[in-house]
DNA sequence: TTGAAAATTAAACATAAATTTAAAAAATAA
DNA sequence: TTATTTTTTAAATTTATGTTTAATTTTCAA
């Protein structure tokens, strides 16, 4: 079990990662200084190094944090016993809602840093493959159950994930549309791409 | 008319932009040094400043170069007298083929630099709006001519452009698929999203 | 061939920011 | 309270690299 102190450190680390993600998303990796990350938390940059090895380590842990969250969600949806179309709809919605809720974290995810260690890079790429695989699984299931008609699963997955992963770039929390609305519209449109015409609702 | 010398300068500038785009795409803005850009052309970093004001100026002109190319293509397609579905297909294919051919340039486009001047930023954003507008125009025309069925044009355009703009991140020139194949598959799938079911080929 | 303009260069300059360090402050347990 | 450990800090260090400069080389027209 985690001691009180360990919990406290873990909380502080999460605070730092959130603060960092916010700045990183807005200003980019090299536009973001350790000082800025620290300042948001009323700390000095020096103490960042008490919690993280260096700046890249912070970025890596941001990736890790959001990857874990994403995988949890998709795993749950993929493992549910929904019909293929409802399952795909759920997966799309879950992805969008998370990407909006955690907009900053998602925005820094587009490309793994060139400075990650080999292990870190592998972790990130593996998680992405894993995530993609869950989508493929859902699409495959739909084809097997004759609900979907798909020529090339991988291509369709690329289209879907590509569309989903651009939302955080334009979504604005103060804008007119709610995340729910966007999620609903995206799901409805993307499903048209795969659901057999004869089965379209 | 451009003098011989002016042409030569223009050519050199293009060479620098291409060299820069290649490094920028691979290593990111701050991972790219002026020295590296120059070295690829067997020049020294100092002479970069004979052609461009500074590093951001180079990045800006990369944006400008690719925006011009993109707008030319989409303008041509949008202005053609193809049927709405063929027109959308052409637009999608043109976008994909250009994004693959000019992969580096497209990769650095995802977010305008925080360091652009106000004017530069405006130019970039305006061009993007203009580009998006051509797509909206094509979609609208399809609806008017009752070939497409679209609830929310803007949303559909976002989905399409989001999907298209992710290709350069995973596309590999040495990979198994040709640009043509990808373009064809993307167009076929995305069209399913908008063409009335009764008219699907 | 020659000299002015254009282009290139090496070296100097400037600065920004990541990281380290050693000391101070705060927290905690005895 | 007091001693020990944890956490925070300010300042020093280091490094990297964008930009400037002044001198040199190249180009090209007369």
mmCIF file of N, CA and C in Angstrom, chain B residues 42-173:
data_model
loop_
_atom_site.group_PDB
_atom_site.id
_atom_site.type_symbol
_atom_site.label_atom_id
_atom_site.label_comp_id
_atom_site.label_asym_id
_atom_site.label_seq_id
_atom_site.Cartn_x
_atom_site.Cartn_y
_atom_site.Cartn_z
ATOM 1 N N UNK B 42 25.084 22.287 -48.275
ATOM 2 C CA UNK B 42 26.517 22.591 -48.329
ATOM 3 C C UNK B 42 26.755 24.097 -48.210
ATOM 4 N N UNK B 43 25.968 24.702 -47.342
ATOM 5 C CA UNK B 43 26.164 26.125 -47.063
ATOM 6 C C UNK B 43 26.457 26.273 -45.575
ATOM 7 N N UNK B 44 26.762 27.494 -45.182
ATOM 8 C CA UNK B 44 26.934 27.738 -43.752
ATOM 9 C C UNK B 44 25.707 28.497 -43.263
ATOM 10 N N UNK B 45 25.465 28.376 -41.965
ATOM 11 C CA UNK B 45 24.226 28.954 -41.441
ATOM 12 C C UNK B 45 24.150 30.458 -41.685
ATOM 13 N N UNK B 46 25.316 31.097 -41.693
ATOM 14 C CA UNK B 46 25.306 32.539 -41.905
ATOM 15 C C UNK B 46 24.593 32.962 -43.179
ATOM 16 N N UNK B 47 24.811 32.187 -44.220
ATOM 17 C CA UNK B 47 24.224 32.614 -45.504
ATOM 18 C C UNK B 47 22.712 32.442 -45.564
ATOM 19 N N UNK B 48 22.169 31.683 -44.621
ATOM 20 C CA UNK B 48 20.706 31.603 -44.554
ATOM 21 C C UNK B 48 20.124 33.007 -44.360
ATOM 22 N N UNK B 49 20.875 33.815 -43.651
ATOM 23 C CA UNK B 49 20.369 35.142 -43.309
ATOM 24 C C UNK B 49 20.481 36.114 -44.472
ATOM 25 N N UNK B 50 21.143 35.676 -45.507
ATOM 26 C CA UNK B 50 21.161 36.499 -46.707
ATOM 27 C C UNK B 50 19.828 36.358 -47.435
ATOM 28 N N UNK B 51 19.208 35.189 -47.253
ATOM 29 C CA UNK B 51 17.954 34.911 -47.969
ATOM 30 C C UNK B 51 16.703 35.096 -47.117
ATOM 31 N N UNK B 52 16.835 34.825 -45.836
ATOM 32 C CA UNK B 52 15.669 34.966 -44.958
ATOM 33 C C UNK B 52 16.033 35.740 -43.699
ATOM 34 N N UNK B 53 15.027 36.417 -43.193
ATOM 35 C CA UNK B 53 15.244 37.281 -42.031
ATOM 36 C C UNK B 53 15.697 36.472 -40.823
ATOM 37 N N UNK B 54 15.030 35.382 -40.591
ATOM 38 C CA UNK B 54 15.403 34.534 -39.452
ATOM 39 C C UNK B 54 14.705 33.166 -39.576
ATOM 40 N N UNK B 55 14.836 32.382 -38.553
ATOM 41 C CA UNK B 55 14.309 31.025 -38.597
ATOM 42 C C UNK B 55 12.794 30.995 -38.782
ATOM 43 N N UNK B 56 12.105 31.869 -38.079
ATOM 44 C CA UNK B 56 10.647 31.906 -38.194
ATOM 45 C C UNK B 56 10.214 32.302 -39.598
ATOM 46 N N UNK B 57 11.006 33.171 -40.183
ATOM 47 C CA UNK B 57 10.702 33.613 -41.536
ATOM 48 C C UNK B 57 10.768 32.410 -42.489
ATOM 49 N N UNK B 58 11.723 31.552 -42.252
ATOM 50 C CA UNK B 58 11.832 30.341 -43.067
ATOM 51 C C UNK B 58 10.585 29.476 -42.877
ATOM 52 N N UNK B 59 10.229 29.277 -41.625
ATOM 53 C CA UNK B 59 9.046 28.455 -41.346
ATOM 54 C C UNK B 59 7.802 29.058 -41.993
ATOM 55 N N UNK B 60 7.682 30.359 -41.863
ATOM 56 C CA UNK B 60 6.523 31.019 -42.456
ATOM 57 C C UNK B 60 6.466 30.798 -43.962
ATOM 58 N N UNK B 61 7.598 30.953 -44.619
ATOM 59 C CA UNK B 61 7.594 30.785 -46.068
ATOM 60 C C UNK B 61 7.337 29.335 -46.473
ATOM 61 N N UNK B 62 7.688 28.404 -45.609
ATOM 62 C CA UNK B 62 7.300 27.009 -45.874
ATOM 63 C C UNK B 62 5.775 26.909 -45.898
ATOM 64 N N UNK B 63 5.158 27.486 -44.878
ATOM 65 C CA UNK B 63 3.694 27.487 -44.831
ATOM 66 C C UNK B 63 3.128 28.089 -46.106
ATOM 67 N N UNK B 64 3.660 29.239 -46.434
ATOM 68 C CA UNK B 64 3.137 29.967 -47.582
ATOM 69 C C UNK B 64 3.245 29.137 -48.867
ATOM 70 N N UNK B 65 4.387 28.496 -49.026
ATOM 71 C CA UNK B 65 4.632 27.699 -50.223
ATOM 72 C C UNK B 65 3.568 26.613 -50.373
ATOM 73 N N UNK B 66 3.337 25.898 -49.295
ATOM 74 C CA UNK B 66 2.416 24.771 -49.386
ATOM 75 C C UNK B 66 0.966 25.239 -49.457
ATOM 76 N N UNK B 67 0.680 26.374 -48.818
ATOM 77 C CA UNK B 67 -0.675 26.901 -48.885
ATOM 78 C C UNK B 67 -1.027 27.280 -50.312
ATOM 79 N N UNK B 68 -0.078 27.894 -50.981
ATOM 80 C CA UNK B 68 -0.314 28.283 -52.373
ATOM 81 C C UNK B 68 -0.604 27.079 -53.248
ATOM 82 N N UNK B 69 0.246 26.075 -53.096
ATOM 83 C CA UNK B 69 0.046 24.852 -53.871
ATOM 84 C C UNK B 69 -1.323 24.236 -53.594
ATOM 85 N N UNK B 70 -1.660 24.149 -52.320
ATOM 86 C CA UNK B 70 -2.936 23.530 -51.939
ATOM 87 C C UNK B 70 -4.111 24.302 -52.509
ATOM 88 N N UNK B 71 -4.045 25.612 -52.366
ATOM 89 C CA UNK B 71 -5.168 26.428 -52.833
ATOM 90 C C UNK B 71 -5.331 26.345 -54.350
ATOM 91 N N UNK B 72 -4.210 26.319 -55.044
ATOM 92 C CA UNK B 72 -4.283 26.161 -56.507
ATOM 93 C C UNK B 72 -5.083 24.914 -56.884
ATOM 94 N N UNK B 73 -4.709 23.812 -56.255
ATOM 95 C CA UNK B 73 -5.344 22.532 -56.595
ATOM 96 C C UNK B 73 -6.827 22.547 -56.281
ATOM 97 N N UNK B 74 -7.156 22.948 -55.068
ATOM 98 C CA UNK B 74 -8.560 22.868 -54.660
ATOM 99 C C UNK B 74 -9.407 23.832 -55.484
ATOM 100 N N UNK B 75 -8.806 24.964 -55.824
ATOM 101 C CA UNK B 75 -9.524 25.956 -56.620
ATOM 102 C C UNK B 75 -9.880 25.348 -57.974
ATOM 103 N N UNK B 76 -8.929 24.657 -58.518
ATOM 104 C CA UNK B 76 -9.148 24.053 -59.829
ATOM 105 C C UNK B 76 -10.264 23.009 -59.764
ATOM 106 N N UNK B 77 -10.190 22.157 -58.758
ATOM 107 C CA UNK B 77 -11.209 21.109 -58.625
ATOM 108 C C UNK B 77 -12.588 21.719 -58.371
ATOM 109 N N UNK B 78 -12.621 22.654 -57.424
ATOM 110 C CA UNK B 78 -13.911 23.241 -57.055
ATOM 111 C C UNK B 78 -14.544 23.953 -58.244
ATOM 112 N N UNK B 79 -13.704 24.513 -59.098
ATOM 113 C CA UNK B 79 -14.227 25.256 -60.236
ATOM 114 C C UNK B 79 -14.562 24.394 -61.437
ATOM 115 N N UNK B 80 -14.238 23.123 -61.358
ATOM 116 C CA UNK B 80 -14.499 22.236 -62.494
ATOM 117 C C UNK B 80 -16.002 21.970 -62.621
ATOM 118 N N UNK B 81 -16.384 21.342 -63.711
ATOM 119 C CA UNK B 81 -17.815 21.068 -63.855
ATOM 120 C C UNK B 81 -18.152 19.590 -63.644
ATOM 121 N N UNK B 82 -17.428 18.981 -62.742
ATOM 122 C CA UNK B 82 -17.711 17.582 -62.402
ATOM 123 C C UNK B 82 -18.998 17.495 -61.583
ATOM 124 N N UNK B 83 -19.544 16.301 -61.538
ATOM 125 C CA UNK B 83 -20.670 16.079 -60.632
ATOM 126 C C UNK B 83 -20.166 16.198 -59.199
ATOM 127 N N UNK B 84 -21.056 16.529 -58.277
ATOM 128 C CA UNK B 84 -20.623 16.722 -56.888
ATOM 129 C C UNK B 84 -19.824 15.550 -56.329
ATOM 130 N N UNK B 85 -20.255 14.333 -56.604
ATOM 131 C CA UNK B 85 -19.516 13.204 -56.031
ATOM 132 C C UNK B 85 -18.131 13.061 -56.657
ATOM 133 N N UNK B 86 -18.056 13.239 -57.952
ATOM 134 C CA UNK B 86 -16.739 13.171 -58.593
ATOM 135 C C UNK B 86 -15.861 14.338 -58.153
ATOM 136 N N UNK B 87 -16.510 15.442 -57.935
ATOM 137 C CA UNK B 87 -15.757 16.617 -57.517
ATOM 138 C C UNK B 87 -15.167 16.414 -56.121
ATOM 139 N N UNK B 88 -15.974 15.878 -55.239
ATOM 140 C CA UNK B 88 -15.472 15.621 -53.890
ATOM 141 C C UNK B 88 -14.360 14.581 -53.935
ATOM 142 N N UNK B 89 -14.587 13.585 -54.749
ATOM 143 C CA UNK B 89 -13.551 12.564 -54.896
ATOM 144 C C UNK B 89 -12.234 13.182 -55.389
ATOM 145 N N UNK B 90 -12.348 14.026 -56.372
ATOM 146 C CA UNK B 90 -11.144 14.683 -56.900
ATOM 147 C C UNK B 90 -10.453 15.537 -55.850
ATOM 148 N N UNK B 91 -11.259 16.253 -55.096
ATOM 149 C CA UNK B 91 -10.689 17.129 -54.069
ATOM 150 C C UNK B 91 -9.937 16.297 -53.031
ATOM 151 N N UNK B 92 -10.543 15.206 -52.625
ATOM 152 C CA UNK B 92 -9.916 14.332 -51.628
ATOM 153 C C UNK B 92 -8.623 13.744 -52.181
ATOM 154 N N UNK B 93 -8.703 13.250 -53.405
ATOM 155 C CA UNK B 93 -7.509 12.662 -54.010
ATOM 156 C C UNK B 93 -6.396 13.693 -54.171
ATOM 157 N N UNK B 94 -6.775 14.867 -54.642
ATOM 158 C CA UNK B 94 -5.764 15.904 -54.846
ATOM 159 C C UNK B 94 -5.083 16.256 -53.530
ATOM 160 N N UNK B 95 -5.889 16.374 -52.503
ATOM 161 C CA UNK B 95 -5.336 16.712 -51.190
ATOM 162 C C UNK B 95 -4.353 15.635 -50.730
ATOM 163 N N UNK B 96 -4.780 14.409 -50.844
ATOM 164 C CA UNK B 96 -3.932 13.311 -50.372
ATOM 165 C C UNK B 96 -2.645 13.218 -51.190
ATOM 166 N N UNK B 97 -2.786 13.290 -52.500
ATOM 167 C CA UNK B 97 -1.580 13.161 -53.323
ATOM 168 C C UNK B 97 -0.592 14.284 -53.038
ATOM 169 N N UNK B 98 -1.114 15.482 -52.865
ATOM 170 C CA UNK B 98 -0.203 16.591 -52.546
ATOM 171 C C UNK B 98 0.424 16.404 -51.166
ATOM 172 N N UNK B 99 -0.371 15.960 -50.219
ATOM 173 C CA UNK B 99 0.154 15.823 -48.852
ATOM 174 C C UNK B 99 1.205 14.740 -48.754
ATOM 175 N N UNK B 100 1.136 13.801 -49.673
ATOM 176 C CA UNK B 100 2.127 12.728 -49.691
ATOM 177 C C UNK B 100 3.373 13.171 -50.446
ATOM 178 N N UNK B 101 3.123 13.827 -51.558
ATOM 179 C CA UNK B 101 4.232 14.327 -52.366
ATOM 180 C C UNK B 101 5.033 15.361 -51.573
ATOM 181 N N UNK B 102 4.321 16.194 -50.854
ATOM 182 C CA UNK B 102 4.963 17.248 -50.076
ATOM 183 C C UNK B 102 4.843 16.948 -48.582
ATOM 184 N N UNK B 103 5.086 15.711 -48.275
ATOM 185 C CA UNK B 103 4.915 15.245 -46.888
ATOM 186 C C UNK B 103 5.560 16.155 -45.833
ATOM 187 N N UNK B 104 6.801 16.523 -46.047
ATOM 188 C CA UNK B 104 7.490 17.354 -45.061
ATOM 189 C C UNK B 104 6.771 18.677 -44.844
ATOM 190 N N UNK B 105 6.440 19.305 -45.954
ATOM 191 C CA UNK B 105 5.761 20.598 -45.859
ATOM 192 C C UNK B 105 4.445 20.463 -45.089
ATOM 193 N N UNK B 106 3.706 19.411 -45.396
ATOM 194 C CA UNK B 106 2.434 19.212 -44.707
ATOM 195 C C UNK B 106 2.630 18.930 -43.221
ATOM 196 N N UNK B 107 3.704 18.224 -42.915
ATOM 197 C CA UNK B 107 3.897 17.858 -41.513
ATOM 198 C C UNK B 107 4.163 19.057 -40.618
ATOM 199 N N UNK B 108 4.805 20.056 -41.179
ATOM 200 C CA UNK B 108 5.097 21.213 -40.329
ATOM 201 C C UNK B 108 3.923 22.179 -40.259
ATOM 202 N N UNK B 109 2.859 21.865 -40.991
ATOM 203 C CA UNK B 109 1.714 22.774 -41.063
ATOM 204 C C UNK B 109 0.751 22.652 -39.885
ATOM 205 N N UNK B 110 0.852 21.581 -39.103
ATOM 206 C CA UNK B 110 -0.263 21.335 -38.179
ATOM 207 C C UNK B 110 -0.614 22.507 -37.274
ATOM 208 N N UNK B 111 0.385 23.173 -36.784
ATOM 209 C CA UNK B 111 0.054 24.356 -35.979
ATOM 210 C C UNK B 111 0.972 25.509 -36.342
ATOM 211 N N UNK B 112 0.379 26.660 -36.648
ATOM 212 C CA UNK B 112 1.196 27.827 -36.955
ATOM 213 C C UNK B 112 2.076 28.128 -35.758
ATOM 214 N N UNK B 113 3.299 28.538 -36.017
ATOM 215 C CA UNK B 113 4.239 28.848 -34.938
ATOM 216 C C UNK B 113 3.689 29.946 -34.035
ATOM 217 N N UNK B 114 4.032 29.824 -32.795
ATOM 218 C CA UNK B 114 3.654 30.864 -31.827
ATOM 219 C C UNK B 114 4.425 32.144 -32.098
ATOM 220 N N UNK B 115 5.435 32.019 -32.918
ATOM 221 C CA UNK B 115 6.324 33.169 -33.096
ATOM 222 C C UNK B 115 6.071 33.954 -34.379
ATOM 223 N N UNK B 116 5.098 33.524 -35.166
ATOM 224 C CA UNK B 116 4.765 34.301 -36.358
ATOM 225 C C UNK B 116 4.336 35.701 -35.951
ATOM 226 N N UNK B 117 4.584 36.635 -36.837
ATOM 227 C CA UNK B 117 4.066 37.979 -36.591
ATOM 228 C C UNK B 117 2.552 37.918 -36.767
ATOM 229 N N UNK B 118 1.901 38.970 -36.345
ATOM 230 C CA UNK B 118 0.451 39.013 -36.446
ATOM 231 C C UNK B 118 0.010 38.825 -37.901
ATOM 232 N N UNK B 119 0.721 39.522 -38.793
ATOM 233 C CA UNK B 119 0.391 39.441 -40.212
ATOM 234 C C UNK B 119 0.577 38.028 -40.748
ATOM 235 N N UNK B 120 1.697 37.433 -40.378
ATOM 236 C CA UNK B 120 1.973 36.080 -40.851
ATOM 237 C C UNK B 120 0.884 35.125 -40.369
ATOM 238 N N UNK B 121 0.545 35.242 -39.113
ATOM 239 C CA UNK B 121 -0.475 34.362 -38.547
ATOM 240 C C UNK B 121 -1.797 34.543 -39.281
ATOM 241 N N UNK B 122 -2.123 35.789 -39.526
ATOM 242 C CA UNK B 122 -3.383 36.073 -40.229
ATOM 243 C C UNK B 122 -3.388 35.428 -41.616
ATOM 244 N N UNK B 123 -2.290 35.598 -42.330
ATOM 245 C CA UNK B 123 -2.167 34.996 -43.671
ATOM 246 C C UNK B 123 -2.434 33.501 -43.619
ATOM 247 N N UNK B 124 -1.775 32.845 -42.666
ATOM 248 C CA UNK B 124 -1.899 31.395 -42.560
ATOM 249 C C UNK B 124 -3.334 31.000 -42.239
ATOM 250 N N UNK B 125 -3.912 31.660 -41.271
ATOM 251 C CA UNK B 125 -5.277 31.313 -40.881
ATOM 252 C C UNK B 125 -6.271 31.614 -42.001
ATOM 253 N N UNK B 126 -6.058 32.720 -42.673
ATOM 254 C CA UNK B 126 -6.942 33.064 -43.784
ATOM 255 C C UNK B 126 -6.878 32.004 -44.883
ATOM 256 N N UNK B 127 -5.668 31.578 -45.192
ATOM 257 C CA UNK B 127 -5.526 30.567 -46.239
ATOM 258 C C UNK B 127 -6.233 29.281 -45.835
ATOM 259 N N UNK B 128 -6.112 28.942 -44.561
ATOM 260 C CA UNK B 128 -6.780 27.719 -44.110
ATOM 261 C C UNK B 128 -8.302 27.848 -44.208
ATOM 262 N N UNK B 129 -8.782 29.025 -43.842
ATOM 263 C CA UNK B 129 -10.227 29.256 -43.952
ATOM 264 C C UNK B 129 -10.663 29.156 -45.405
ATOM 265 N N UNK B 130 -9.857 29.742 -46.266
ATOM 266 C CA UNK B 130 -10.174 29.741 -47.690
ATOM 267 C C UNK B 130 -10.230 28.299 -48.197
ATOM 268 N N UNK B 131 -9.252 27.533 -47.791
ATOM 269 C CA UNK B 131 -9.209 26.131 -48.205
ATOM 270 C C UNK B 131 -10.448 25.397 -47.723
ATOM 271 N N UNK B 132 -10.760 25.583 -46.461
ATOM 272 C CA UNK B 132 -11.939 24.924 -45.888
ATOM 273 C C UNK B 132 -13.200 25.338 -46.643
ATOM 274 N N UNK B 133 -13.213 26.590 -47.022
ATOM 275 C CA UNK B 133 -14.394 27.120 -47.702
ATOM 276 C C UNK B 133 -14.637 26.407 -49.037
ATOM 277 N N UNK B 134 -13.564 26.088 -49.748
ATOM 278 C CA UNK B 134 -13.725 25.363 -51.010
ATOM 279 C C UNK B 134 -14.376 24.004 -50.766
ATOM 280 N N UNK B 135 -13.974 23.368 -49.701
ATOM 281 C CA UNK B 135 -14.591 22.077 -49.382
ATOM 282 C C UNK B 135 -16.078 22.253 -49.052
ATOM 283 N N UNK B 136 -16.374 23.259 -48.267
ATOM 284 C CA UNK B 136 -17.774 23.519 -47.925
ATOM 285 C C UNK B 136 -18.592 23.747 -49.191
ATOM 286 N N UNK B 137 -17.974 24.460 -50.100
ATOM 287 C CA UNK B 137 -18.649 24.779 -51.359
ATOM 288 C C UNK B 137 -19.009 23.492 -52.114
ATOM 289 N N UNK B 138 -18.045 22.602 -52.178
ATOM 290 C CA UNK B 138 -18.288 21.331 -52.868
ATOM 291 C C UNK B 138 -19.399 20.542 -52.171
ATOM 292 N N UNK B 139 -19.328 20.518 -50.853
ATOM 293 C CA UNK B 139 -20.335 19.770 -50.094
ATOM 294 C C UNK B 139 -21.721 20.389 -50.296
ATOM 295 N N UNK B 140 -21.767 21.704 -50.212
ATOM 296 C CA UNK B 140 -23.031 22.416 -50.408
ATOM 297 C C UNK B 140 -23.649 22.122 -51.765
ATOM 298 N N UNK B 141 -22.791 22.180 -52.755
ATOM 299 C CA UNK B 141 -23.272 21.936 -54.110
ATOM 300 C C UNK B 141 -23.893 20.546 -54.208
ATOM 301 N N UNK B 142 -23.240 19.582 -53.552
ATOM 302 C CA UNK B 142 -23.763 18.227 -53.559
ATOM 303 C C UNK B 142 -25.136 18.125 -52.914
ATOM 304 N N UNK B 143 -25.309 18.905 -51.862
ATOM 305 C CA UNK B 143 -26.601 18.895 -51.174
ATOM 306 C C UNK B 143 -27.662 19.528 -52.058
ATOM 307 N N UNK B 144 -27.290 20.662 -52.625
ATOM 308 C CA UNK B 144 -28.241 21.376 -53.485
ATOM 309 C C UNK B 144 -28.676 20.513 -54.669
ATOM 310 N N UNK B 145 -27.727 19.825 -55.229
ATOM 311 C CA UNK B 145 -28.050 18.978 -56.381
ATOM 312 C C UNK B 145 -28.604 17.628 -55.945
ATOM 313 N N UNK B 146 -28.857 17.516 -54.660
ATOM 314 C CA UNK B 146 -29.480 16.308 -54.108
ATOM 315 C C UNK B 146 -28.704 15.024 -54.378
ATOM 316 N N UNK B 147 -27.392 15.192 -54.388
ATOM 317 C CA UNK B 147 -26.535 14.015 -54.511
ATOM 318 C C UNK B 147 -26.045 13.618 -53.113
ATOM 319 N N UNK B 148 -25.833 14.635 -52.276
ATOM 320 C CA UNK B 148 -25.361 14.380 -50.910
ATOM 321 C C UNK B 148 -26.501 14.568 -49.913
ATOM 322 N N UNK B 149 -26.340 13.887 -48.795
ATOM 323 C CA UNK B 149 -27.261 14.092 -47.687
ATOM 324 C C UNK B 149 -26.389 14.406 -46.480
ATOM 325 N N UNK B 150 -26.424 15.644 -46.041
ATOM 326 C CA UNK B 150 -25.519 16.085 -44.976
ATOM 327 C C UNK B 150 -26.278 16.919 -43.957
ATOM 328 N N UNK B 151 -26.156 16.522 -42.714
ATOM 329 C CA UNK B 151 -26.861 17.264 -41.670
ATOM 330 C C UNK B 151 -26.132 18.556 -41.334
ATOM 331 N N UNK B 152 -24.808 18.436 -41.163
ATOM 332 C CA UNK B 152 -24.036 19.596 -40.734
ATOM 333 C C UNK B 152 -22.758 19.663 -41.582
ATOM 334 N N UNK B 153 -22.784 20.557 -42.550
ATOM 335 C CA UNK B 153 -21.684 20.651 -43.502
ATOM 336 C C UNK B 153 -20.338 20.851 -42.816
ATOM 337 N N UNK B 154 -20.305 21.771 -41.885
ATOM 338 C CA UNK B 154 -19.037 22.096 -41.235
ATOM 339 C C UNK B 154 -18.469 20.872 -40.522
ATOM 340 N N UNK B 155 -19.355 20.171 -39.883
ATOM 341 C CA UNK B 155 -18.923 18.980 -39.140
ATOM 342 C C UNK B 155 -18.341 17.944 -40.101
ATOM 343 N N UNK B 156 -19.007 17.736 -41.203
ATOM 344 C CA UNK B 156 -18.534 16.759 -42.181
ATOM 345 C C UNK B 156 -17.187 17.201 -42.770
ATOM 346 N N UNK B 157 -17.073 18.487 -43.014
ATOM 347 C CA UNK B 157 -15.806 18.993 -43.546
ATOM 348 C C UNK B 157 -14.671 18.772 -42.548
ATOM 349 N N UNK B 158 -14.970 18.983 -41.293
ATOM 350 C CA UNK B 158 -13.968 18.745 -40.245
ATOM 351 C C UNK B 158 -13.538 17.286 -40.220
ATOM 352 N N UNK B 159 -14.503 16.416 -40.344
ATOM 353 C CA UNK B 159 -14.192 14.985 -40.339
ATOM 354 C C UNK B 159 -13.292 14.649 -41.523
ATOM 355 N N UNK B 160 -13.686 15.129 -42.674
ATOM 356 C CA UNK B 160 -12.904 14.818 -43.876
ATOM 357 C C UNK B 160 -11.494 15.385 -43.785
ATOM 358 N N UNK B 161 -11.390 16.674 -43.475
ATOM 359 C CA UNK B 161 -10.050 17.269 -43.418
ATOM 360 C C UNK B 161 -9.215 16.676 -42.288
ATOM 361 N N UNK B 162 -9.869 16.357 -41.195
ATOM 362 C CA UNK B 162 -9.133 15.709 -40.099
ATOM 363 C C UNK B 162 -8.536 14.393 -40.553
ATOM 364 N N UNK B 163 -9.343 13.616 -41.240
ATOM 365 C CA UNK B 163 -8.860 12.320 -41.731
ATOM 366 C C UNK B 163 -7.721 12.530 -42.733
ATOM 367 N N UNK B 164 -7.907 13.458 -43.649
ATOM 368 C CA UNK B 164 -6.886 13.683 -44.679
ATOM 369 C C UNK B 164 -5.564 14.183 -44.086
ATOM 370 N N UNK B 165 -5.684 15.038 -43.088
ATOM 371 C CA UNK B 165 -4.462 15.649 -42.557
ATOM 372 C C UNK B 165 -3.695 14.772 -41.580
ATOM 373 N N UNK B 166 -4.140 13.567 -41.415
ATOM 374 C CA UNK B 166 -3.357 12.691 -40.541
ATOM 375 C C UNK B 166 -2.482 11.745 -41.367
ATOM 376 N N UNK B 167 -2.770 11.696 -42.663
ATOM 377 C CA UNK B 167 -2.051 10.723 -43.503
ATOM 378 C C UNK B 167 -0.547 10.941 -43.497
ATOM 379 N N UNK B 168 -0.151 12.187 -43.604
ATOM 380 C CA UNK B 168 1.297 12.435 -43.678
ATOM 381 C C UNK B 168 2.032 11.961 -42.413
ATOM 382 N N UNK B 169 1.310 11.791 -41.329
ATOM 383 C CA UNK B 169 1.981 11.344 -40.104
ATOM 384 C C UNK B 169 2.360 9.868 -40.146
ATOM 385 N N UNK B 170 1.591 9.099 -40.885
ATOM 386 C CA UNK B 170 1.925 7.675 -40.916
ATOM 387 C C UNK B 170 2.414 7.208 -42.277
ATOM 388 N N UNK B 171 2.149 7.989 -43.310
ATOM 389 C CA UNK B 171 2.536 7.531 -44.642
ATOM 390 C C UNK B 171 4.051 7.408 -44.772
ATOM 391 N N UNK B 172 4.440 6.338 -45.416
ATOM 392 C CA UNK B 172 5.862 6.079 -45.627
ATOM 393 C C UNK B 172 6.092 5.815 -47.111
ATOM 394 N N UNK B 173 6.971 6.585 -47.697
ATOM 395 C CA UNK B 173 7.198 6.449 -49.135
ATOM 396 C C UNK B 173 7.630 5.038 -49.524
#
